[in-house]
Amino acid sequence: MKLLSIETIPGKNFEVLGLVKGTTVHSKNLGKDFMAGMKTLVGGEVKGYTEMLTEARQIATKRMVDEAEALGADAIIGVRFGSSSVMQGAAEVLAYGTAVKIIE
């Protein structure tokens, strides 16, 4: 499955199958939350949160790809990611794009 952030596939014609998305909500681990709080005192990357969001993006991307495959897609164009806080200590990560079938 090709994933492209651009709105077209250079040199290819395609049929648009529709919007596909994947989402997940991840919460912070209490142990990592404590360490993150300590990190804010000295500054720098909060690696526990970086890892949590990386995992969440991977899950959301897989769910988006699964939805596209169910439609018979060859690629997803216009891929975007979004995130938001759903409640204190939990974040939603969303992956979305347009599923397309390449016409040879």
PDB file of N, CA and C in Angstrom:
ATOM      1  N   MET A   1       0.851  -1.182   0.000  1.00  0.00           N
ATOM      2  CA  MET A   1       0.000   0.000   0.000  1.00  0.00           C
ATOM      3  C   MET A   1       0.890   1.236   0.000  1.00  0.00           C
ATOM      4  N   LYS A   2       0.724   2.069  -1.026  1.00  0.00           N
ATOM      5  CA  LYS A   2       1.462   3.334  -1.077  1.00  0.00           C
ATOM      6  C   LYS A   2       0.723   4.362  -0.227  1.00  0.00           C
ATOM      7  N   LEU A   3       1.470   5.086   0.591  1.00  0.00           N
ATOM      8  CA  LEU A   3       0.923   6.182   1.386  1.00  0.00           C
ATOM      9  C   LEU A   3       1.624   7.452   0.947  1.00  0.00           C
ATOM     10  N   LEU A   4       0.850   8.417   0.460  1.00  0.00           N
ATOM     11  CA  LEU A   4       1.420   9.662  -0.063  1.00  0.00           C
ATOM     12  C   LEU A   4       0.755  10.860   0.589  1.00  0.00           C
ATOM     13  N   SER A   5       1.550  11.852   0.933  1.00  0.00           N
ATOM     14  CA  SER A   5       0.983  13.076   1.493  1.00  0.00           C
ATOM     15  C   SER A   5       0.527  14.034   0.387  1.00  0.00           C
ATOM     16  N   ILE A   6       0.963  13.785  -0.841  1.00  0.00           N
ATOM     17  CA  ILE A   6       0.542  14.626  -1.963  1.00  0.00           C
ATOM     18  C   ILE A   6      -0.824  14.174  -2.470  1.00  0.00           C
ATOM     19  N   GLU A   7      -1.460  15.000  -3.275  1.00  0.00           N
ATOM     20  CA  GLU A   7      -2.838  14.751  -3.708  1.00  0.00           C
ATOM     21  C   GLU A   7      -2.943  13.971  -5.017  1.00  0.00           C
ATOM     22  N   THR A   8      -1.825  13.512  -5.529  1.00  0.00           N
ATOM     23  CA  THR A   8      -1.824  12.780  -6.784  1.00  0.00           C
ATOM     24  C   THR A   8      -0.705  11.745  -6.760  1.00  0.00           C
ATOM     25  N   ILE A   9      -0.707  10.864  -7.741  1.00  0.00           N
ATOM     26  CA  ILE A   9       0.384   9.903  -7.896  1.00  0.00           C
ATOM     27  C   ILE A   9       1.024  10.231  -9.242  1.00  0.00           C
ATOM     28  N   PRO A  10       2.217  10.798  -9.238  1.00  0.00           N
ATOM     29  CA  PRO A  10       2.849  11.229 -10.484  1.00  0.00           C
ATOM     30  C   PRO A  10       2.886  10.117 -11.536  1.00  0.00           C
ATOM     31  N   GLY A  11       2.394  10.443 -12.728  1.00  0.00           N
ATOM     32  CA  GLY A  11       2.418   9.516 -13.851  1.00  0.00           C
ATOM     33  C   GLY A  11       1.363   8.420 -13.800  1.00  0.00           C
ATOM     34  N   LYS A  12       0.442   8.483 -12.862  1.00  0.00           N
ATOM     35  CA  LYS A  12      -0.570   7.433 -12.725  1.00  0.00           C
ATOM     36  C   LYS A  12      -1.973   8.031 -12.763  1.00  0.00           C
ATOM     37  N   ASN A  13      -2.880   7.295 -13.369  1.00  0.00           N
ATOM     38  CA  ASN A  13      -4.300   7.625 -13.297  1.00  0.00           C
ATOM     39  C   ASN A  13      -4.913   6.748 -12.216  1.00  0.00           C
ATOM     40  N   PHE A  14      -5.917   7.272 -11.555  1.00  0.00           N
ATOM     41  CA  PHE A  14      -6.521   6.491 -10.487  1.00  0.00           C
ATOM     42  C   PHE A  14      -7.996   6.841 -10.321  1.00  0.00           C
ATOM     43  N   GLU A  15      -8.705   5.903  -9.707  1.00  0.00           N
ATOM     44  CA  GLU A  15     -10.109   6.074  -9.359  1.00  0.00           C
ATOM     45  C   GLU A  15     -10.180   6.330  -7.853  1.00  0.00           C
ATOM     46  N   VAL A  16     -10.909   7.352  -7.453  1.00  0.00           N
ATOM     47  CA  VAL A  16     -11.074   7.662  -6.036  1.00  0.00           C
ATOM     48  C   VAL A  16     -12.117   6.723  -5.438  1.00  0.00           C
ATOM     49  N   LEU A  17     -11.744   6.059  -4.354  1.00  0.00           N
ATOM     50  CA  LEU A  17     -12.656   5.131  -3.682  1.00  0.00           C
ATOM     51  C   LEU A  17     -13.332   5.747  -2.466  1.00  0.00           C
ATOM     52  N   GLY A  18     -12.694   6.745  -1.874  1.00  0.00           N
ATOM     53  CA  GLY A  18     -13.311   7.431  -0.742  1.00  0.00           C
ATOM     54  C   GLY A  18     -12.352   7.711   0.397  1.00  0.00           C
ATOM     55  N   LEU A  19     -12.889   8.404   1.382  1.00  0.00           N
ATOM     56  CA  LEU A  19     -12.135   8.776   2.582  1.00  0.00           C
ATOM     57  C   LEU A  19     -11.913   7.541   3.451  1.00  0.00           C
ATOM     58  N   VAL A  20     -10.693   7.396   3.948  1.00  0.00           N
ATOM     59  CA  VAL A  20     -10.385   6.329   4.902  1.00  0.00           C
ATOM     60  C   VAL A  20      -9.704   6.957   6.115  1.00  0.00           C
ATOM     61  N   LYS A  21      -9.940   6.351   7.255  1.00  0.00           N
ATOM     62  CA  LYS A  21      -9.357   6.902   8.475  1.00  0.00           C
ATOM     63  C   LYS A  21      -9.067   5.800   9.467  1.00  0.00           C
ATOM     64  N   GLY A  22      -8.203   6.114  10.387  1.00  0.00           N
ATOM     65  CA  GLY A  22      -7.887   5.238  11.504  1.00  0.00           C
ATOM     66  C   GLY A  22      -7.664   6.103  12.714  1.00  0.00           C
ATOM     67  N   THR A  23      -8.126   5.641  13.859  1.00  0.00           N
ATOM     68  CA  THR A  23      -7.984   6.436  15.070  1.00  0.00           C
ATOM     69  C   THR A  23      -7.690   5.540  16.257  1.00  0.00           C
ATOM     70  N   THR A  24      -7.056   6.111  17.244  1.00  0.00           N
ATOM     71  CA  THR A  24      -6.806   5.418  18.507  1.00  0.00           C
ATOM     72  C   THR A  24      -6.694   6.467  19.606  1.00  0.00           C
ATOM     73  N   VAL A  25      -7.018   6.060  20.810  1.00  0.00           N
ATOM     74  CA  VAL A  25      -6.865   6.927  21.976  1.00  0.00           C
ATOM     75  C   VAL A  25      -5.895   6.223  22.920  1.00  0.00           C
ATOM     76  N   HIS A  26      -4.834   6.906  23.288  1.00  0.00           N
ATOM     77  CA  HIS A  26      -3.832   6.359  24.202  1.00  0.00           C
ATOM     78  C   HIS A  26      -3.792   7.211  25.461  1.00  0.00           C
ATOM     79  N   SER A  27      -3.577   6.552  26.575  1.00  0.00           N
ATOM     80  CA  SER A  27      -3.444   7.284  27.840  1.00  0.00           C
ATOM     81  C   SER A  27      -2.021   7.146  28.357  1.00  0.00           C
ATOM     82  N   LYS A  28      -1.681   8.071  29.213  1.00  0.00           N
ATOM     83  CA  LYS A  28      -0.335   8.073  29.789  1.00  0.00           C
ATOM     84  C   LYS A  28      -0.226   6.989  30.856  1.00  0.00           C
ATOM     85  N   ASN A  29       0.975   6.465  30.997  1.00  0.00           N
ATOM     86  CA  ASN A  29       1.303   5.505  32.037  1.00  0.00           C
ATOM     87  C   ASN A  29       1.690   6.294  33.290  1.00  0.00           C
ATOM     88  N   LEU A  30       1.165   5.904  34.448  1.00  0.00           N
ATOM     89  CA  LEU A  30       1.443   6.668  35.673  1.00  0.00           C
ATOM     90  C   LEU A  30       2.936   6.777  35.968  1.00  0.00           C
ATOM     91  N   GLY A  31       3.685   5.700  35.760  1.00  0.00           N
ATOM     92  CA  GLY A  31       5.130   5.743  35.989  1.00  0.00           C
ATOM     93  C   GLY A  31       5.805   6.717  35.042  1.00  0.00           C
ATOM     94  N   LYS A  32       5.429   6.650  33.767  1.00  0.00           N
ATOM     95  CA  LYS A  32       6.008   7.568  32.781  1.00  0.00           C
ATOM     96  C   LYS A  32       5.551   8.995  33.043  1.00  0.00           C
ATOM     97  N   ASP A  33       4.305   9.142  33.540  1.00  0.00           N
ATOM     98  CA  ASP A  33       3.774  10.471  33.836  1.00  0.00           C
ATOM     99  C   ASP A  33       4.600  11.137  34.939  1.00  0.00           C
ATOM    100  N   PHE A  34       4.962  10.375  35.942  1.00  0.00           N
ATOM    101  CA  PHE A  34       5.782  10.909  37.025  1.00  0.00           C
ATOM    102  C   PHE A  34       7.134  11.356  36.493  1.00  0.00           C
ATOM    103  N   MET A  35       7.757  10.491  35.674  1.00  0.00           N
ATOM    104  CA  MET A  35       9.065  10.830  35.109  1.00  0.00           C
ATOM    105  C   MET A  35       8.961  12.033  34.163  1.00  0.00           C
ATOM    106  N   ALA A  36       7.844  12.133  33.439  1.00  0.00           N
ATOM    107  CA  ALA A  36       7.647  13.277  32.544  1.00  0.00           C
ATOM    108  C   ALA A  36       7.554  14.564  33.357  1.00  0.00           C
ATOM    109  N   GLY A  37       6.862  14.491  34.483  1.00  0.00           N
ATOM    110  CA  GLY A  37       6.764  15.653  35.365  1.00  0.00           C
ATOM    111  C   GLY A  37       8.126  16.091  35.856  1.00  0.00           C
ATOM    112  N   MET A  38       8.972  15.125  36.167  1.00  0.00           N
ATOM    113  CA  MET A  38      10.333  15.442  36.610  1.00  0.00           C
ATOM    114  C   MET A  38      11.128  16.071  35.468  1.00  0.00           C
ATOM    115  N   LYS A  39      10.905  15.591  34.247  1.00  0.00           N
ATOM    116  CA  LYS A  39      11.636  16.093  33.082  1.00  0.00           C
ATOM    117  C   LYS A  39      11.301  17.570  32.825  1.00  0.00           C
ATOM    118  N   THR A  40      10.071  17.961  33.131  1.00  0.00           N
ATOM    119  CA  THR A  40       9.695  19.360  32.876  1.00  0.00           C
ATOM    120  C   THR A  40      10.498  20.330  33.745  1.00  0.00           C
ATOM    121  N   LEU A  41      11.061  19.836  34.830  1.00  0.00           N
ATOM    122  CA  LEU A  41      11.877  20.697  35.695  1.00  0.00           C
ATOM    123  C   LEU A  41      13.211  21.058  35.049  1.00  0.00           C
ATOM    124  N   VAL A  42      13.753  20.132  34.242  1.00  0.00           N
ATOM    125  CA  VAL A  42      15.066  20.377  33.643  1.00  0.00           C
ATOM    126  C   VAL A  42      15.014  20.631  32.139  1.00  0.00           C
ATOM    127  N   GLY A  43      13.868  20.323  31.517  1.00  0.00           N
ATOM    128  CA  GLY A  43      13.709  20.541  30.083  1.00  0.00           C
ATOM    129  C   GLY A  43      14.207  19.372  29.260  1.00  0.00           C
ATOM    130  N   GLY A  44      13.873  19.384  27.976  1.00  0.00           N
ATOM    131  CA  GLY A  44      14.297  18.331  27.063  1.00  0.00           C
ATOM    132  C   GLY A  44      13.127  17.475  26.608  1.00  0.00           C
ATOM    133  N   GLU A  45      13.448  16.501  25.791  1.00  0.00           N
ATOM    134  CA  GLU A  45      12.427  15.615  25.232  1.00  0.00           C
ATOM    135  C   GLU A  45      11.850  14.703  26.307  1.00  0.00           C
ATOM    136  N   VAL A  46      10.546  14.530  26.266  1.00  0.00           N
ATOM    137  CA  VAL A  46       9.871  13.603  27.167  1.00  0.00           C
ATOM    138  C   VAL A  46       9.691  12.307  26.372  1.00  0.00           C
ATOM    139  N   LYS A  47      10.682  11.432  26.446  1.00  0.00           N
ATOM    140  CA  LYS A  47      10.741  10.259  25.583  1.00  0.00           C
ATOM    141  C   LYS A  47       9.554   9.316  25.775  1.00  0.00           C
ATOM    142  N   GLY A  48       9.045   9.204  26.985  1.00  0.00           N
ATOM    143  CA  GLY A  48       7.890   8.341  27.224  1.00  0.00           C
ATOM    144  C   GLY A  48       6.689   8.780  26.405  1.00  0.00           C
ATOM    145  N   TYR A  49       6.455  10.085  26.313  1.00  0.00           N
ATOM    146  CA  TYR A  49       5.340  10.604  25.523  1.00  0.00           C
ATOM    147  C   TYR A  49       5.608  10.477  24.033  1.00  0.00           C
ATOM    148  N   THR A  50       6.854  10.688  23.636  1.00  0.00           N
ATOM    149  CA  THR A  50       7.222  10.528  22.232  1.00  0.00           C
ATOM    150  C   THR A  50       6.941   9.098  21.790  1.00  0.00           C
ATOM    151  N   GLU A  51       7.343   8.131  22.602  1.00  0.00           N
ATOM    152  CA  GLU A  51       7.100   6.717  22.300  1.00  0.00           C
ATOM    153  C   GLU A  51       5.606   6.409  22.244  1.00  0.00           C
ATOM    154  N   MET A  52       4.836   6.968  23.193  1.00  0.00           N
ATOM    155  CA  MET A  52       3.398   6.741  23.228  1.00  0.00           C
ATOM    156  C   MET A  52       2.736   7.261  21.951  1.00  0.00           C
ATOM    157  N   LEU A  53       3.106   8.458  21.517  1.00  0.00           N
ATOM    158  CA  LEU A  53       2.498   9.040  20.321  1.00  0.00           C
ATOM    159  C   LEU A  53       2.964   8.339  19.046  1.00  0.00           C
ATOM    160  N   THR A  54       4.206   7.869  19.018  1.00  0.00           N
ATOM    161  CA  THR A  54       4.696   7.102  17.870  1.00  0.00           C
ATOM    162  C   THR A  54       3.897   5.817  17.725  1.00  0.00           C
ATOM    163  N   GLU A  55       3.685   5.116  18.829  1.00  0.00           N
ATOM    164  CA  GLU A  55       2.883   3.885  18.804  1.00  0.00           C
ATOM    165  C   GLU A  55       1.450   4.180  18.370  1.00  0.00           C
ATOM    166  N   ALA A  56       0.884   5.264  18.882  1.00  0.00           N
ATOM    167  CA  ALA A  56      -0.492   5.631  18.520  1.00  0.00           C
ATOM    168  C   ALA A  56      -0.595   5.944  17.023  1.00  0.00           C
ATOM    169  N   ARG A  57       0.391   6.651  16.449  1.00  0.00           N
ATOM    170  CA  ARG A  57       0.385   6.938  15.007  1.00  0.00           C
ATOM    171  C   ARG A  57       0.465   5.657  14.193  1.00  0.00           C
ATOM    172  N   GLN A  58       1.284   4.704  14.640  1.00  0.00           N
ATOM    173  CA  GLN A  58       1.406   3.427  13.931  1.00  0.00           C
ATOM    174  C   GLN A  58       0.079   2.666  13.942  1.00  0.00           C
ATOM    175  N   ILE A  59      -0.600   2.650  15.065  1.00  0.00           N
ATOM    176  CA  ILE A  59      -1.886   1.953  15.169  1.00  0.00           C
ATOM    177  C   ILE A  59      -2.923   2.633  14.287  1.00  0.00           C
ATOM    178  N   ALA A  60      -3.004   3.969  14.348  1.00  0.00           N
ATOM    179  CA  ALA A  60      -3.962   4.711  13.533  1.00  0.00           C
ATOM    180  C   ALA A  60      -3.694   4.505  12.046  1.00  0.00           C
ATOM    181  N   THR A  61      -2.419   4.493  11.657  1.00  0.00           N
ATOM    182  CA  THR A  61      -2.055   4.272  10.254  1.00  0.00           C
ATOM    183  C   THR A  61      -2.474   2.886   9.800  1.00  0.00           C
ATOM    184  N   LYS A  62      -2.223   1.878  10.616  1.00  0.00           N
ATOM    185  CA  LYS A  62      -2.613   0.508  10.265  1.00  0.00           C
ATOM    186  C   LYS A  62      -4.124   0.406  10.094  1.00  0.00           C
ATOM    187  N   ARG A  63      -4.878   1.038  10.965  1.00  0.00           N
ATOM    188  CA  ARG A  63      -6.339   0.991  10.855  1.00  0.00           C
ATOM    189  C   ARG A  63      -6.818   1.687   9.581  1.00  0.00           C
ATOM    190  N   MET A  64      -6.159   2.784   9.203  1.00  0.00           N
ATOM    191  CA  MET A  64      -6.494   3.479   7.966  1.00  0.00           C
ATOM    192  C   MET A  64      -6.197   2.583   6.766  1.00  0.00           C
ATOM    193  N   VAL A  65      -5.026   1.942   6.768  1.00  0.00           N
ATOM    194  CA  VAL A  65      -4.638   1.051   5.674  1.00  0.00           C
ATOM    195  C   VAL A  65      -5.606  -0.131   5.581  1.00  0.00           C
ATOM    196  N   ASP A  66      -5.988  -0.700   6.714  1.00  0.00           N
ATOM    197  CA  ASP A  66      -6.942  -1.813   6.716  1.00  0.00           C
ATOM    198  C   ASP A  66      -8.264  -1.405   6.062  1.00  0.00           C
ATOM    199  N   GLU A  67      -8.726  -0.201   6.365  1.00  0.00           N
ATOM    200  CA  GLU A  67      -9.969   0.311   5.776  1.00  0.00           C
ATOM    201  C   GLU A  67      -9.817   0.473   4.265  1.00  0.00           C
ATOM    202  N   ALA A  68      -8.661   0.978   3.831  1.00  0.00           N
ATOM    203  CA  ALA A  68      -8.402   1.162   2.391  1.00  0.00           C
ATOM    204  C   ALA A  68      -8.328  -0.186   1.677  1.00  0.00           C
ATOM    205  N   GLU A  69      -7.668  -1.158   2.291  1.00  0.00           N
ATOM    206  CA  GLU A  69      -7.563  -2.490   1.692  1.00  0.00           C
ATOM    207  C   GLU A  69      -8.947  -3.129   1.538  1.00  0.00           C
ATOM    208  N   ALA A  70      -9.831  -2.898   2.497  1.00  0.00           N
ATOM    209  CA  ALA A  70     -11.187  -3.438   2.423  1.00  0.00           C
ATOM    210  C   ALA A  70     -11.954  -2.854   1.232  1.00  0.00           C
ATOM    211  N   LEU A  71     -11.568  -1.652   0.793  1.00  0.00           N
ATOM    212  CA  LEU A  71     -12.186  -1.018  -0.378  1.00  0.00           C
ATOM    213  C   LEU A  71     -11.513  -1.452  -1.687  1.00  0.00           C
ATOM    214  N   GLY A  72     -10.397  -2.185  -1.592  1.00  0.00           N
ATOM    215  CA  GLY A  72      -9.659  -2.606  -2.784  1.00  0.00           C
ATOM    216  C   GLY A  72      -8.664  -1.566  -3.269  1.00  0.00           C
ATOM    217  N   ALA A  73      -8.225  -0.693  -2.393  1.00  0.00           N
ATOM    218  CA  ALA A  73      -7.313   0.397  -2.772  1.00  0.00           C
ATOM    219  C   ALA A  73      -5.891  -0.099  -2.994  1.00  0.00           C
ATOM    220  N   ASP A  74      -5.176   0.611  -3.864  1.00  0.00           N
ATOM    221  CA  ASP A  74      -3.749   0.386  -4.101  1.00  0.00           C
ATOM    222  C   ASP A  74      -2.898   1.411  -3.358  1.00  0.00           C
ATOM    223  N   ALA A  75      -3.513   2.548  -3.036  1.00  0.00           N
ATOM    224  CA  ALA A  75      -2.765   3.644  -2.417  1.00  0.00           C
ATOM    225  C   ALA A  75      -3.717   4.534  -1.627  1.00  0.00           C
ATOM    226  N   ILE A  76      -3.108   5.344  -0.770  1.00  0.00           N
ATOM    227  CA  ILE A  76      -3.854   6.383  -0.055  1.00  0.00           C
ATOM    228  C   ILE A  76      -3.106   7.683  -0.313  1.00  0.00           C
ATOM    229  N   ILE A  77      -3.815   8.656  -0.868  1.00  0.00           N
ATOM    230  CA  ILE A  77      -3.204   9.958  -1.153  1.00  0.00           C
ATOM    231  C   ILE A  77      -3.717  10.986  -0.143  1.00  0.00           C
ATOM    232  N   GLY A  78      -2.993  12.079  -0.029  1.00  0.00           N
ATOM    233  CA  GLY A  78      -3.403  13.151   0.878  1.00  0.00           C
ATOM    234  C   GLY A  78      -3.391  12.722   2.333  1.00  0.00           C
ATOM    235  N   VAL A  79      -2.460  11.855   2.702  1.00  0.00           N
ATOM    236  CA  VAL A  79      -2.412  11.337   4.072  1.00  0.00           C
ATOM    237  C   VAL A  79      -2.067  12.466   5.046  1.00  0.00           C
ATOM    238  N   ARG A  80      -2.855  12.534   6.100  1.00  0.00           N
ATOM    239  CA  ARG A  80      -2.664  13.541   7.147  1.00  0.00           C
ATOM    240  C   ARG A  80      -2.815  12.881   8.512  1.00  0.00           C
ATOM    241  N   PHE A  81      -2.225  13.508   9.515  1.00  0.00           N
ATOM    242  CA  PHE A  81      -2.354  13.064  10.897  1.00  0.00           C
ATOM    243  C   PHE A  81      -2.874  14.219  11.732  1.00  0.00           C
ATOM    244  N   GLY A  82      -3.639  13.890  12.744  1.00  0.00           N
ATOM    245  CA  GLY A  82      -4.123  14.891  13.678  1.00  0.00           C
ATOM    246  C   GLY A  82      -4.097  14.298  15.070  1.00  0.00           C
ATOM    247  N   SER A  83      -4.108  15.152  16.051  1.00  0.00           N
ATOM    248  CA  SER A  83      -4.176  14.670  17.430  1.00  0.00           C
ATOM    249  C   SER A  83      -4.928  15.687  18.269  1.00  0.00           C
ATOM    250  N   SER A  84      -5.522  15.183  19.314  1.00  0.00           N
ATOM    251  CA  SER A  84      -6.230  16.063  20.238  1.00  0.00           C
ATOM    252  C   SER A  84      -6.289  15.404  21.603  1.00  0.00           C
ATOM    253  N   SER A  85      -6.463  16.225  22.595  1.00  0.00           N
ATOM    254  CA  SER A  85      -6.624  15.726  23.946  1.00  0.00           C
ATOM    255  C   SER A  85      -8.093  15.416  24.159  1.00  0.00           C
ATOM    256  N   VAL A  86      -8.411  14.184  24.554  1.00  0.00           N
ATOM    257  CA  VAL A  86      -9.814  13.813  24.756  1.00  0.00           C
ATOM    258  C   VAL A  86     -10.215  13.976  26.211  1.00  0.00           C
ATOM    259  N   MET A  87      -9.267  13.813  27.085  1.00  0.00           N
ATOM    260  CA  MET A  87      -9.461  14.033  28.514  1.00  0.00           C
ATOM    261  C   MET A  87      -8.081  14.165  29.129  1.00  0.00           C
ATOM    262  N   GLN A  88      -8.015  14.584  30.361  1.00  0.00           N
ATOM    263  CA  GLN A  88      -6.705  14.748  30.974  1.00  0.00           C
ATOM    264  C   GLN A  88      -5.977  13.408  30.978  1.00  0.00           C
ATOM    265  N   GLY A  89      -4.801  13.397  30.398  1.00  0.00           N
ATOM    266  CA  GLY A  89      -3.987  12.192  30.383  1.00  0.00           C
ATOM    267  C   GLY A  89      -4.232  11.262  29.212  1.00  0.00           C
ATOM    268  N   ALA A  90      -5.107  11.639  28.263  1.00  0.00           N
ATOM    269  CA  ALA A  90      -5.372  10.771  27.111  1.00  0.00           C
ATOM    270  C   ALA A  90      -5.407  11.607  25.839  1.00  0.00           C
ATOM    271  N   ALA A  91      -4.818  11.062  24.775  1.00  0.00           N
ATOM    272  CA  ALA A  91      -4.767  11.762  23.494  1.00  0.00           C
ATOM    273  C   ALA A  91      -5.295  10.863  22.389  1.00  0.00           C
ATOM    274  N   GLU A  92      -6.053  11.465  21.470  1.00  0.00           N
ATOM    275  CA  GLU A  92      -6.511  10.762  20.279  1.00  0.00           C
ATOM    276  C   GLU A  92      -5.546  11.079  19.148  1.00  0.00           C
ATOM    277  N   VAL A  93      -5.203  10.062  18.370  1.00  0.00           N
ATOM    278  CA  VAL A  93      -4.403  10.254  17.165  1.00  0.00           C
ATOM    279  C   VAL A  93      -5.234   9.744  15.997  1.00  0.00           C
ATOM    280  N   LEU A  94      -5.335  10.567  14.954  1.00  0.00           N
ATOM    281  CA  LEU A  94      -6.142  10.267  13.778  1.00  0.00           C
ATOM    282  C   LEU A  94      -5.250  10.285  12.541  1.00  0.00           C
ATOM    283  N   ALA A  95      -5.389   9.268  11.695  1.00  0.00           N
ATOM    284  CA  ALA A  95      -4.732   9.227  10.387  1.00  0.00           C
ATOM    285  C   ALA A  95      -5.846   9.166   9.349  1.00  0.00           C
ATOM    286  N   TYR A  96      -5.756   9.978   8.288  1.00  0.00           N
ATOM    287  CA  TYR A  96      -6.798   9.960   7.268  1.00  0.00           C
ATOM    288  C   TYR A  96      -6.228  10.335   5.910  1.00  0.00           C
ATOM    289  N   GLY A  97      -6.950   9.913   4.870  1.00  0.00           N
ATOM    290  CA  GLY A  97      -6.544  10.201   3.513  1.00  0.00           C
ATOM    291  C   GLY A  97      -7.600   9.704   2.549  1.00  0.00           C
ATOM    292  N   THR A  98      -7.277   9.750   1.263  1.00  0.00           N
ATOM    293  CA  THR A  98      -8.205   9.317   0.215  1.00  0.00           C
ATOM    294  C   THR A  98      -7.698   8.021  -0.398  1.00  0.00           C
ATOM    295  N   ALA A  99      -8.524   6.973  -0.293  1.00  0.00           N
ATOM    296  CA  ALA A  99      -8.173   5.680  -0.884  1.00  0.00           C
ATOM    297  C   ALA A  99      -8.394   5.737  -2.388  1.00  0.00           C
ATOM    298  N   VAL A 100      -7.417   5.221  -3.150  1.00  0.00           N
ATOM    299  CA  VAL A 100      -7.518   5.225  -4.607  1.00  0.00           C
ATOM    300  C   VAL A 100      -7.115   3.881  -5.178  1.00  0.00           C
ATOM    301  N   LYS A 101      -7.667   3.579  -6.355  1.00  0.00           N
ATOM    302  CA  LYS A 101      -7.330   2.385  -7.134  1.00  0.00           C
ATOM    303  C   LYS A 101      -6.592   2.863  -8.367  1.00  0.00           C
ATOM    304  N   ILE A 102      -5.357   2.396  -8.558  1.00  0.00           N
ATOM    305  CA  ILE A 102      -4.562   2.807  -9.716  1.00  0.00           C
ATOM    306  C   ILE A 102      -5.084   2.122 -10.964  1.00  0.00           C
ATOM    307  N   ILE A 103      -5.271   2.919 -12.024  1.00  0.00           N
ATOM    308  CA  ILE A 103      -5.748   2.407 -13.318  1.00  0.00           C
ATOM    309  C   ILE A 103      -4.522   2.278 -14.212  1.00  0.00           C
ATOM    310  N   GLU A 104      -4.241   1.072 -14.634  1.00  0.00           N
ATOM    311  CA  GLU A 104      -3.065   0.823 -15.474  1.00  0.00           C
ATOM    312  C   GLU A 104      -3.354   1.140 -16.917  1.00  0.00           C
TER     313      GLU A 104
END
